[in-house]
Amino acid sequence: MRVQRRRRPERLIMIVLLVILALIVAVYGTLWAAQRPVHQAQKTAYSLATSKGKLKTTTGFSQYNGNQSYYVVTGTAAKQEPVYALINTNKHHQTTVVKQSAGISRTKALRKVWSKRNPSKVIKATLGKYDGQVVWEITYLNQKQNLCYEILQYSNGSRVKSIINI
């Protein structure tokens, strides 16, 4: 008479745990690799903002991609004055520093878009430069779920350009 071997449940559990661990490591590695360019851009922007823009502290980062691309760094300058540094991503890194008090806030820009366009969802609101002037670019979906852009002048909030139903 033959004796049948029973599979050990411990071995099966160990295999399942190793497969789950391998999946977790693969997902984490993929996410890390995908975020690496953004982290590198942020590091570069902070360095340029302190060296070229003379910012004392840096507190925020975003990217603007219009006719030209800009890193936008929020921070403070001398005497703890809140400012934005707009750094052109070209090789010369021309930097424009504007006081936050010299223009409309992000919240005010969003309110203007909400009151005029009534978007279903705002995707992004970022500072940038358009035709040489500092602007707020608000990207949103309208009620028909079409992509739209509203570009507002930073200094007074007047509309520079609207692109509706892309």
Short mmCIF file of N, CA and C in Angstrom, two decimals:
data_model
loop_
_atom_site.label_atom_id
_atom_site.label_comp_id
_atom_site.label_asym_id
_atom_site.label_seq_id
_atom_site.Cartn_x
_atom_site.Cartn_y
_atom_site.Cartn_z
N MET A 1 0.82 -1.17 0.00
CA MET A 1 0.00 0.00 0.00
C MET A 1 0.88 1.25 0.00
N ARG A 2 0.51 2.17 -0.87
CA ARG A 2 1.28 3.41 -0.97
C ARG A 2 0.77 4.45 0.01
N VAL A 3 1.70 5.21 0.50
CA VAL A 3 1.33 6.31 1.40
C VAL A 3 1.34 7.59 0.57
N GLN A 4 0.22 8.29 0.58
CA GLN A 4 0.14 9.53 -0.17
C GLN A 4 0.71 10.68 0.65
N ARG A 5 1.46 11.48 -0.05
CA ARG A 5 2.02 12.65 0.60
C ARG A 5 0.99 13.77 0.57
N ARG A 6 0.93 14.43 1.63
CA ARG A 6 0.06 15.62 1.67
C ARG A 6 0.92 16.84 1.41
N ARG A 7 0.36 17.76 0.65
CA ARG A 7 1.07 19.02 0.43
C ARG A 7 1.04 19.83 1.71
N ARG A 8 2.11 20.41 1.94
CA ARG A 8 2.19 21.21 3.14
C ARG A 8 1.55 22.58 2.89
N PRO A 9 0.60 22.96 3.70
CA PRO A 9 -0.03 24.27 3.51
C PRO A 9 0.95 25.41 3.76
N GLU A 10 1.98 25.17 4.56
CA GLU A 10 2.94 26.22 4.83
C GLU A 10 3.69 26.62 3.55
N ARG A 11 3.98 25.64 2.73
CA ARG A 11 4.70 25.91 1.49
C ARG A 11 3.84 26.74 0.54
N LEU A 12 2.58 26.43 0.43
CA LEU A 12 1.66 27.18 -0.42
C LEU A 12 1.52 28.61 0.08
N ILE A 13 1.39 28.77 1.38
CA ILE A 13 1.27 30.11 1.96
C ILE A 13 2.53 30.93 1.68
N MET A 14 3.67 30.30 1.79
CA MET A 14 4.95 30.99 1.54
C MET A 14 5.04 31.45 0.08
N ILE A 15 4.61 30.62 -0.84
CA ILE A 15 4.64 30.99 -2.27
C ILE A 15 3.70 32.17 -2.53
N VAL A 16 2.51 32.12 -1.98
CA VAL A 16 1.55 33.21 -2.16
C VAL A 16 2.10 34.51 -1.59
N LEU A 17 2.70 34.45 -0.41
CA LEU A 17 3.26 35.65 0.21
C LEU A 17 4.41 36.22 -0.62
N LEU A 18 5.25 35.37 -1.18
CA LEU A 18 6.34 35.83 -2.03
C LEU A 18 5.83 36.50 -3.30
N VAL A 19 4.79 35.94 -3.89
CA VAL A 19 4.20 36.54 -5.09
C VAL A 19 3.61 37.92 -4.76
N ILE A 20 2.91 38.02 -3.63
CA ILE A 20 2.34 39.31 -3.22
C ILE A 20 3.44 40.32 -2.96
N LEU A 21 4.50 39.91 -2.29
CA LEU A 21 5.64 40.80 -2.02
C LEU A 21 6.28 41.27 -3.32
N ALA A 22 6.44 40.37 -4.28
CA ALA A 22 7.02 40.73 -5.58
C ALA A 22 6.15 41.76 -6.30
N LEU A 23 4.82 41.59 -6.24
CA LEU A 23 3.91 42.54 -6.86
C LEU A 23 4.00 43.91 -6.20
N ILE A 24 4.07 43.94 -4.89
CA ILE A 24 4.18 45.21 -4.17
C ILE A 24 5.47 45.94 -4.54
N VAL A 25 6.58 45.21 -4.59
CA VAL A 25 7.86 45.81 -4.96
C VAL A 25 7.81 46.33 -6.41
N ALA A 26 7.21 45.58 -7.31
CA ALA A 26 7.12 46.01 -8.71
C ALA A 26 6.28 47.27 -8.85
N VAL A 27 5.13 47.34 -8.17
CA VAL A 27 4.26 48.52 -8.24
C VAL A 27 4.98 49.74 -7.65
N TYR A 28 5.60 49.57 -6.48
CA TYR A 28 6.31 50.67 -5.85
C TYR A 28 7.45 51.17 -6.74
N GLY A 29 8.20 50.26 -7.32
CA GLY A 29 9.31 50.64 -8.21
C GLY A 29 8.83 51.40 -9.43
N THR A 30 7.72 50.97 -10.00
CA THR A 30 7.16 51.65 -11.16
C THR A 30 6.71 53.06 -10.81
N LEU A 31 6.02 53.21 -9.68
CA LEU A 31 5.57 54.53 -9.25
C LEU A 31 6.75 55.45 -8.94
N TRP A 32 7.77 54.92 -8.30
CA TRP A 32 8.95 55.71 -8.00
C TRP A 32 9.62 56.19 -9.27
N ALA A 33 9.76 55.30 -10.25
CA ALA A 33 10.40 55.67 -11.52
C ALA A 33 9.56 56.70 -12.28
N ALA A 34 8.25 56.61 -12.19
CA ALA A 34 7.38 57.57 -12.88
C ALA A 34 7.46 58.95 -12.25
N GLN A 35 7.66 59.04 -10.94
CA GLN A 35 7.73 60.32 -10.24
C GLN A 35 9.12 60.96 -10.27
N ARG A 36 10.10 60.21 -10.66
CA ARG A 36 11.48 60.69 -10.62
C ARG A 36 11.69 61.97 -11.43
N PRO A 37 11.20 62.10 -12.66
CA PRO A 37 11.40 63.36 -13.41
C PRO A 37 10.77 64.58 -12.71
N VAL A 38 9.62 64.40 -12.09
CA VAL A 38 8.97 65.50 -11.39
C VAL A 38 9.81 65.92 -10.19
N HIS A 39 10.30 64.96 -9.43
CA HIS A 39 11.14 65.28 -8.27
C HIS A 39 12.43 65.97 -8.70
N GLN A 40 13.00 65.53 -9.80
CA GLN A 40 14.22 66.15 -10.30
C GLN A 40 13.95 67.58 -10.75
N ALA A 41 12.82 67.81 -11.44
CA ALA A 41 12.45 69.16 -11.86
C ALA A 41 12.23 70.07 -10.65
N GLN A 42 11.59 69.54 -9.62
CA GLN A 42 11.35 70.32 -8.41
C GLN A 42 12.66 70.69 -7.73
N LYS A 43 13.57 69.75 -7.65
CA LYS A 43 14.88 70.02 -7.04
C LYS A 43 15.62 71.10 -7.83
N THR A 44 15.61 71.00 -9.15
CA THR A 44 16.26 71.99 -10.01
C THR A 44 15.60 73.36 -9.83
N ALA A 45 14.28 73.39 -9.81
CA ALA A 45 13.55 74.65 -9.68
C ALA A 45 13.85 75.33 -8.35
N TYR A 46 13.87 74.58 -7.26
CA TYR A 46 14.18 75.15 -5.95
C TYR A 46 15.59 75.74 -5.93
N SER A 47 16.52 75.03 -6.54
CA SER A 47 17.90 75.50 -6.59
C SER A 47 18.01 76.80 -7.40
N LEU A 48 17.36 76.84 -8.56
CA LEU A 48 17.39 78.04 -9.40
C LEU A 48 16.65 79.21 -8.74
N ALA A 49 15.57 78.92 -8.03
CA ALA A 49 14.81 79.98 -7.38
C ALA A 49 15.64 80.66 -6.29
N THR A 50 16.42 79.88 -5.57
CA THR A 50 17.24 80.49 -4.52
C THR A 50 18.47 81.19 -5.10
N SER A 51 19.05 80.65 -6.19
CA SER A 51 20.25 81.28 -6.75
C SER A 51 19.92 82.45 -7.68
N LYS A 52 19.04 82.24 -8.65
CA LYS A 52 18.73 83.30 -9.62
C LYS A 52 17.62 84.24 -9.15
N GLY A 53 16.63 83.69 -8.46
CA GLY A 53 15.50 84.50 -8.02
C GLY A 53 15.67 85.10 -6.64
N LYS A 54 16.75 84.74 -5.96
CA LYS A 54 17.06 85.25 -4.62
C LYS A 54 15.98 84.96 -3.59
N LEU A 55 15.29 83.83 -3.73
CA LEU A 55 14.29 83.44 -2.73
C LEU A 55 15.01 82.94 -1.49
N LYS A 56 14.48 83.31 -0.33
CA LYS A 56 15.06 82.86 0.94
C LYS A 56 14.50 81.49 1.32
N THR A 57 13.19 81.30 1.10
CA THR A 57 12.56 80.00 1.36
C THR A 57 11.73 79.60 0.16
N THR A 58 11.56 78.31 -0.03
CA THR A 58 10.70 77.79 -1.09
C THR A 58 9.64 76.91 -0.45
N THR A 59 8.37 77.13 -0.85
CA THR A 59 7.28 76.39 -0.22
C THR A 59 6.39 75.64 -1.20
N GLY A 60 6.50 75.91 -2.48
CA GLY A 60 5.63 75.23 -3.44
C GLY A 60 6.25 75.17 -4.82
N PHE A 61 5.78 74.21 -5.62
CA PHE A 61 6.31 74.01 -6.97
C PHE A 61 5.19 73.58 -7.90
N SER A 62 5.21 74.13 -9.11
CA SER A 62 4.32 73.65 -10.16
C SER A 62 5.02 73.88 -11.50
N GLN A 63 4.43 73.35 -12.56
CA GLN A 63 4.98 73.53 -13.89
C GLN A 63 3.91 74.13 -14.78
N TYR A 64 4.32 75.06 -15.64
CA TYR A 64 3.44 75.67 -16.64
C TYR A 64 3.98 75.30 -18.00
N ASN A 65 3.10 74.82 -18.87
CA ASN A 65 3.50 74.44 -20.22
C ASN A 65 2.61 75.17 -21.22
N GLY A 66 3.00 76.38 -21.58
CA GLY A 66 2.29 77.16 -22.59
C GLY A 66 3.13 77.19 -23.85
N ASN A 67 3.33 78.38 -24.41
CA ASN A 67 4.23 78.52 -25.56
C ASN A 67 5.65 78.11 -25.16
N GLN A 68 6.01 78.42 -23.92
CA GLN A 68 7.27 77.99 -23.33
C GLN A 68 6.95 77.34 -21.99
N SER A 69 7.87 76.54 -21.50
CA SER A 69 7.65 75.87 -20.22
C SER A 69 8.35 76.64 -19.10
N TYR A 70 7.69 76.66 -17.95
CA TYR A 70 8.22 77.35 -16.78
C TYR A 70 8.07 76.49 -15.54
N TYR A 71 9.06 76.58 -14.67
CA TYR A 71 8.92 76.09 -13.31
C TYR A 71 8.39 77.28 -12.52
N VAL A 72 7.42 77.03 -11.68
CA VAL A 72 6.87 78.09 -10.84
C VAL A 72 7.11 77.70 -9.39
N VAL A 73 7.85 78.54 -8.68
CA VAL A 73 8.20 78.26 -7.29
C VAL A 73 7.57 79.34 -6.41
N THR A 74 6.87 78.89 -5.38
CA THR A 74 6.30 79.79 -4.39
C THR A 74 7.28 79.85 -3.22
N GLY A 75 7.46 81.06 -2.69
CA GLY A 75 8.37 81.18 -1.56
C GLY A 75 8.37 82.59 -1.02
N THR A 76 9.43 82.91 -0.30
CA THR A 76 9.57 84.26 0.26
C THR A 76 10.91 84.84 -0.15
N ALA A 77 10.91 86.16 -0.31
CA ALA A 77 12.13 86.88 -0.65
C ALA A 77 12.61 87.61 0.61
N ALA A 78 13.40 88.63 0.42
CA ALA A 78 13.89 89.41 1.55
C ALA A 78 12.72 89.95 2.36
N LYS A 79 12.92 90.09 3.64
CA LYS A 79 11.91 90.60 4.57
C LYS A 79 10.66 89.72 4.61
N GLN A 80 10.83 88.43 4.31
CA GLN A 80 9.73 87.45 4.36
C GLN A 80 8.54 87.82 3.47
N GLU A 81 8.80 88.50 2.36
CA GLU A 81 7.74 88.89 1.44
C GLU A 81 7.37 87.71 0.53
N PRO A 82 6.08 87.32 0.49
CA PRO A 82 5.67 86.19 -0.36
C PRO A 82 5.80 86.54 -1.85
N VAL A 83 6.43 85.65 -2.59
CA VAL A 83 6.67 85.87 -4.02
C VAL A 83 6.47 84.58 -4.80
N TYR A 84 6.38 84.75 -6.13
CA TYR A 84 6.42 83.64 -7.07
C TYR A 84 7.65 83.85 -7.94
N ALA A 85 8.39 82.78 -8.22
CA ALA A 85 9.51 82.82 -9.15
C ALA A 85 9.13 81.98 -10.36
N LEU A 86 9.12 82.59 -11.54
CA LEU A 86 8.83 81.88 -12.79
C LEU A 86 10.15 81.68 -13.51
N ILE A 87 10.54 80.44 -13.67
CA ILE A 87 11.85 80.10 -14.22
C ILE A 87 11.66 79.40 -15.55
N ASN A 88 12.13 80.03 -16.62
CA ASN A 88 12.04 79.43 -17.94
C ASN A 88 12.89 78.16 -17.96
N THR A 89 12.36 77.09 -18.51
CA THR A 89 13.07 75.81 -18.48
C THR A 89 14.13 75.69 -19.58
N ASN A 90 14.32 76.74 -20.39
CA ASN A 90 15.37 76.65 -21.40
C ASN A 90 16.74 76.68 -20.73
N LYS A 91 17.79 76.59 -21.50
CA LYS A 91 19.13 76.46 -20.91
C LYS A 91 19.60 77.72 -20.18
N HIS A 92 19.01 78.88 -20.46
CA HIS A 92 19.43 80.13 -19.81
C HIS A 92 18.69 80.39 -18.50
N HIS A 93 17.56 79.73 -18.30
CA HIS A 93 16.78 79.82 -17.06
C HIS A 93 16.47 81.27 -16.65
N GLN A 94 15.94 82.06 -17.62
CA GLN A 94 15.53 83.41 -17.27
C GLN A 94 14.49 83.32 -16.16
N THR A 95 14.66 84.14 -15.13
CA THR A 95 13.81 84.07 -13.95
C THR A 95 13.09 85.39 -13.74
N THR A 96 11.78 85.31 -13.56
CA THR A 96 10.95 86.47 -13.24
C THR A 96 10.38 86.26 -11.85
N VAL A 97 10.59 87.22 -10.98
CA VAL A 97 10.05 87.15 -9.62
C VAL A 97 8.97 88.21 -9.49
N VAL A 98 7.77 87.78 -9.06
CA VAL A 98 6.67 88.71 -8.85
C VAL A 98 6.16 88.57 -7.42
N LYS A 99 5.80 89.70 -6.84
CA LYS A 99 5.23 89.68 -5.50
C LYS A 99 3.83 89.10 -5.57
N GLN A 100 3.48 88.31 -4.57
CA GLN A 100 2.12 87.77 -4.53
C GLN A 100 1.10 88.88 -4.36
N SER A 101 1.48 89.96 -3.71
CA SER A 101 0.56 91.08 -3.50
C SER A 101 0.36 91.92 -4.75
N ALA A 102 1.18 91.70 -5.79
CA ALA A 102 1.09 92.49 -7.02
C ALA A 102 0.04 91.98 -7.99
N GLY A 103 -0.64 90.90 -7.66
CA GLY A 103 -1.63 90.35 -8.58
C GLY A 103 -2.75 89.64 -7.84
N ILE A 104 -3.64 89.04 -8.62
CA ILE A 104 -4.76 88.33 -8.00
C ILE A 104 -4.29 86.97 -7.49
N SER A 105 -4.94 86.48 -6.48
CA SER A 105 -4.59 85.19 -5.90
C SER A 105 -5.15 84.05 -6.76
N ARG A 106 -4.68 82.87 -6.51
CA ARG A 106 -5.19 81.67 -7.19
C ARG A 106 -6.68 81.53 -6.91
N THR A 107 -7.08 81.76 -5.67
CA THR A 107 -8.49 81.64 -5.30
C THR A 107 -9.35 82.63 -6.06
N LYS A 108 -8.88 83.86 -6.19
CA LYS A 108 -9.65 84.88 -6.92
C LYS A 108 -9.74 84.53 -8.41
N ALA A 109 -8.66 84.00 -8.97
CA ALA A 109 -8.68 83.58 -10.38
C ALA A 109 -9.69 82.45 -10.57
N LEU A 110 -9.69 81.49 -9.65
CA LEU A 110 -10.66 80.39 -9.75
C LEU A 110 -12.09 80.89 -9.61
N ARG A 111 -12.33 81.84 -8.71
CA ARG A 111 -13.68 82.39 -8.56
C ARG A 111 -14.17 83.07 -9.83
N LYS A 112 -13.26 83.77 -10.53
CA LYS A 112 -13.63 84.41 -11.80
C LYS A 112 -14.08 83.37 -12.82
N VAL A 113 -13.33 82.28 -12.90
CA VAL A 113 -13.68 81.22 -13.85
C VAL A 113 -14.99 80.56 -13.43
N TRP A 114 -15.16 80.28 -12.16
CA TRP A 114 -16.38 79.65 -11.69
C TRP A 114 -17.60 80.53 -11.97
N SER A 115 -17.47 81.83 -11.77
CA SER A 115 -18.62 82.72 -11.97
C SER A 115 -18.97 82.88 -13.45
N LYS A 116 -17.98 82.87 -14.33
CA LYS A 116 -18.24 83.08 -15.75
C LYS A 116 -18.55 81.78 -16.50
N ARG A 117 -17.86 80.70 -16.17
CA ARG A 117 -17.92 79.48 -16.97
C ARG A 117 -18.64 78.31 -16.29
N ASN A 118 -18.76 78.32 -14.98
CA ASN A 118 -19.41 77.24 -14.23
C ASN A 118 -18.88 75.86 -14.64
N PRO A 119 -17.59 75.61 -14.44
CA PRO A 119 -17.03 74.31 -14.83
C PRO A 119 -17.54 73.17 -13.96
N SER A 120 -17.55 71.97 -14.52
CA SER A 120 -17.93 70.82 -13.72
C SER A 120 -16.75 70.35 -12.86
N LYS A 121 -15.50 70.59 -13.36
CA LYS A 121 -14.32 70.20 -12.59
C LYS A 121 -13.13 71.06 -13.02
N VAL A 122 -12.42 71.61 -12.05
CA VAL A 122 -11.18 72.32 -12.34
C VAL A 122 -10.05 71.31 -12.24
N ILE A 123 -9.26 71.22 -13.29
CA ILE A 123 -8.17 70.26 -13.35
C ILE A 123 -6.89 70.86 -12.77
N LYS A 124 -6.60 72.11 -13.14
CA LYS A 124 -5.35 72.71 -12.72
C LYS A 124 -5.45 74.23 -12.79
N ALA A 125 -4.83 74.89 -11.86
CA ALA A 125 -4.68 76.35 -11.90
C ALA A 125 -3.23 76.65 -11.58
N THR A 126 -2.51 77.20 -12.54
CA THR A 126 -1.09 77.46 -12.33
C THR A 126 -0.69 78.80 -12.91
N LEU A 127 0.33 79.35 -12.35
CA LEU A 127 0.89 80.61 -12.82
C LEU A 127 1.83 80.30 -13.98
N GLY A 128 1.97 81.23 -14.92
CA GLY A 128 2.89 81.05 -16.03
C GLY A 128 3.10 82.36 -16.74
N LYS A 129 3.70 82.30 -17.92
CA LYS A 129 3.89 83.50 -18.74
C LYS A 129 3.32 83.23 -20.13
N TYR A 130 2.53 84.20 -20.59
CA TYR A 130 1.92 84.10 -21.92
C TYR A 130 2.14 85.45 -22.60
N ASP A 131 2.76 85.45 -23.78
CA ASP A 131 3.08 86.67 -24.51
C ASP A 131 3.80 87.70 -23.63
N GLY A 132 4.71 87.22 -22.81
CA GLY A 132 5.53 88.11 -22.01
C GLY A 132 4.90 88.61 -20.72
N GLN A 133 3.65 88.29 -20.48
CA GLN A 133 3.01 88.74 -19.24
C GLN A 133 2.70 87.56 -18.33
N VAL A 134 2.73 87.83 -17.03
CA VAL A 134 2.45 86.79 -16.05
C VAL A 134 0.94 86.55 -16.02
N VAL A 135 0.56 85.27 -16.08
CA VAL A 135 -0.86 84.91 -16.18
C VAL A 135 -1.19 83.73 -15.26
N TRP A 136 -2.46 83.60 -14.96
CA TRP A 136 -3.01 82.39 -14.36
C TRP A 136 -3.62 81.57 -15.48
N GLU A 137 -3.27 80.30 -15.57
CA GLU A 137 -3.91 79.41 -16.54
C GLU A 137 -4.77 78.43 -15.76
N ILE A 138 -6.05 78.46 -16.03
CA ILE A 138 -6.98 77.54 -15.37
C ILE A 138 -7.46 76.55 -16.41
N THR A 139 -7.23 75.28 -16.14
CA THR A 139 -7.66 74.19 -17.01
C THR A 139 -8.85 73.52 -16.34
N TYR A 140 -9.93 73.34 -17.09
CA TYR A 140 -11.13 72.76 -16.48
C TYR A 140 -11.96 72.00 -17.50
N LEU A 141 -12.92 71.24 -16.98
CA LEU A 141 -13.91 70.56 -17.81
C LEU A 141 -15.22 71.32 -17.68
N ASN A 142 -15.85 71.61 -18.83
CA ASN A 142 -17.13 72.31 -18.76
C ASN A 142 -18.25 71.30 -18.48
N GLN A 143 -19.48 71.77 -18.49
CA GLN A 143 -20.62 70.91 -18.17
C GLN A 143 -20.79 69.75 -19.16
N LYS A 144 -20.28 69.92 -20.38
CA LYS A 144 -20.34 68.84 -21.38
C LYS A 144 -19.11 67.95 -21.33
N GLN A 145 -18.27 68.13 -20.30
CA GLN A 145 -17.05 67.36 -20.09
C GLN A 145 -15.99 67.60 -21.17
N ASN A 146 -16.03 68.77 -21.82
CA ASN A 146 -15.01 69.15 -22.78
C ASN A 146 -13.91 69.93 -22.07
N LEU A 147 -12.68 69.74 -22.51
CA LEU A 147 -11.53 70.42 -21.92
C LEU A 147 -11.53 71.89 -22.33
N CYS A 148 -11.26 72.77 -21.38
CA CYS A 148 -11.24 74.21 -21.64
C CYS A 148 -10.08 74.85 -20.89
N TYR A 149 -9.62 75.99 -21.42
CA TYR A 149 -8.56 76.77 -20.78
C TYR A 149 -9.04 78.21 -20.66
N GLU A 150 -8.69 78.82 -19.55
CA GLU A 150 -8.95 80.24 -19.34
C GLU A 150 -7.63 80.84 -18.89
N ILE A 151 -7.16 81.86 -19.59
CA ILE A 151 -5.90 82.51 -19.23
C ILE A 151 -6.25 83.92 -18.77
N LEU A 152 -5.89 84.22 -17.50
CA LEU A 152 -6.20 85.50 -16.89
C LEU A 152 -4.91 86.24 -16.55
N GLN A 153 -4.91 87.55 -16.79
CA GLN A 153 -3.76 88.36 -16.46
C GLN A 153 -3.56 88.36 -14.94
N TYR A 154 -2.35 88.15 -14.51
CA TYR A 154 -2.04 88.06 -13.09
C TYR A 154 -2.28 89.40 -12.38
N SER A 155 -1.92 90.47 -13.01
CA SER A 155 -1.97 91.77 -12.34
C SER A 155 -3.38 92.24 -12.01
N ASN A 156 -4.35 91.97 -12.89
CA ASN A 156 -5.71 92.49 -12.64
C ASN A 156 -6.83 91.47 -12.87
N GLY A 157 -6.52 90.29 -13.33
CA GLY A 157 -7.54 89.26 -13.52
C GLY A 157 -8.32 89.35 -14.83
N SER A 158 -7.94 90.28 -15.71
CA SER A 158 -8.66 90.38 -16.98
C SER A 158 -8.34 89.19 -17.87
N ARG A 159 -9.29 88.81 -18.70
CA ARG A 159 -9.14 87.64 -19.56
C ARG A 159 -8.17 87.96 -20.70
N VAL A 160 -7.20 87.10 -20.88
CA VAL A 160 -6.23 87.23 -21.96
C VAL A 160 -6.64 86.32 -23.11
N LYS A 161 -7.08 85.09 -22.77
CA LYS A 161 -7.44 84.14 -23.81
C LYS A 161 -8.35 83.08 -23.21
N SER A 162 -9.29 82.61 -24.02
CA SER A 162 -10.16 81.50 -23.63
C SER A 162 -10.14 80.47 -24.74
N ILE A 163 -10.02 79.23 -24.36
CA ILE A 163 -10.12 78.13 -25.31
C ILE A 163 -11.21 77.21 -24.76
N ILE A 164 -12.29 77.09 -25.50
CA ILE A 164 -13.46 76.37 -25.03
C ILE A 164 -13.69 75.14 -25.91
N ASN A 165 -14.14 74.05 -25.30
CA ASN A 165 -14.55 72.83 -26.00
C ASN A 165 -13.45 72.21 -26.87
N ILE A 166 -12.37 71.88 -26.27
CA ILE A 166 -11.28 71.22 -27.05
C ILE A 166 -11.65 69.77 -27.25
#
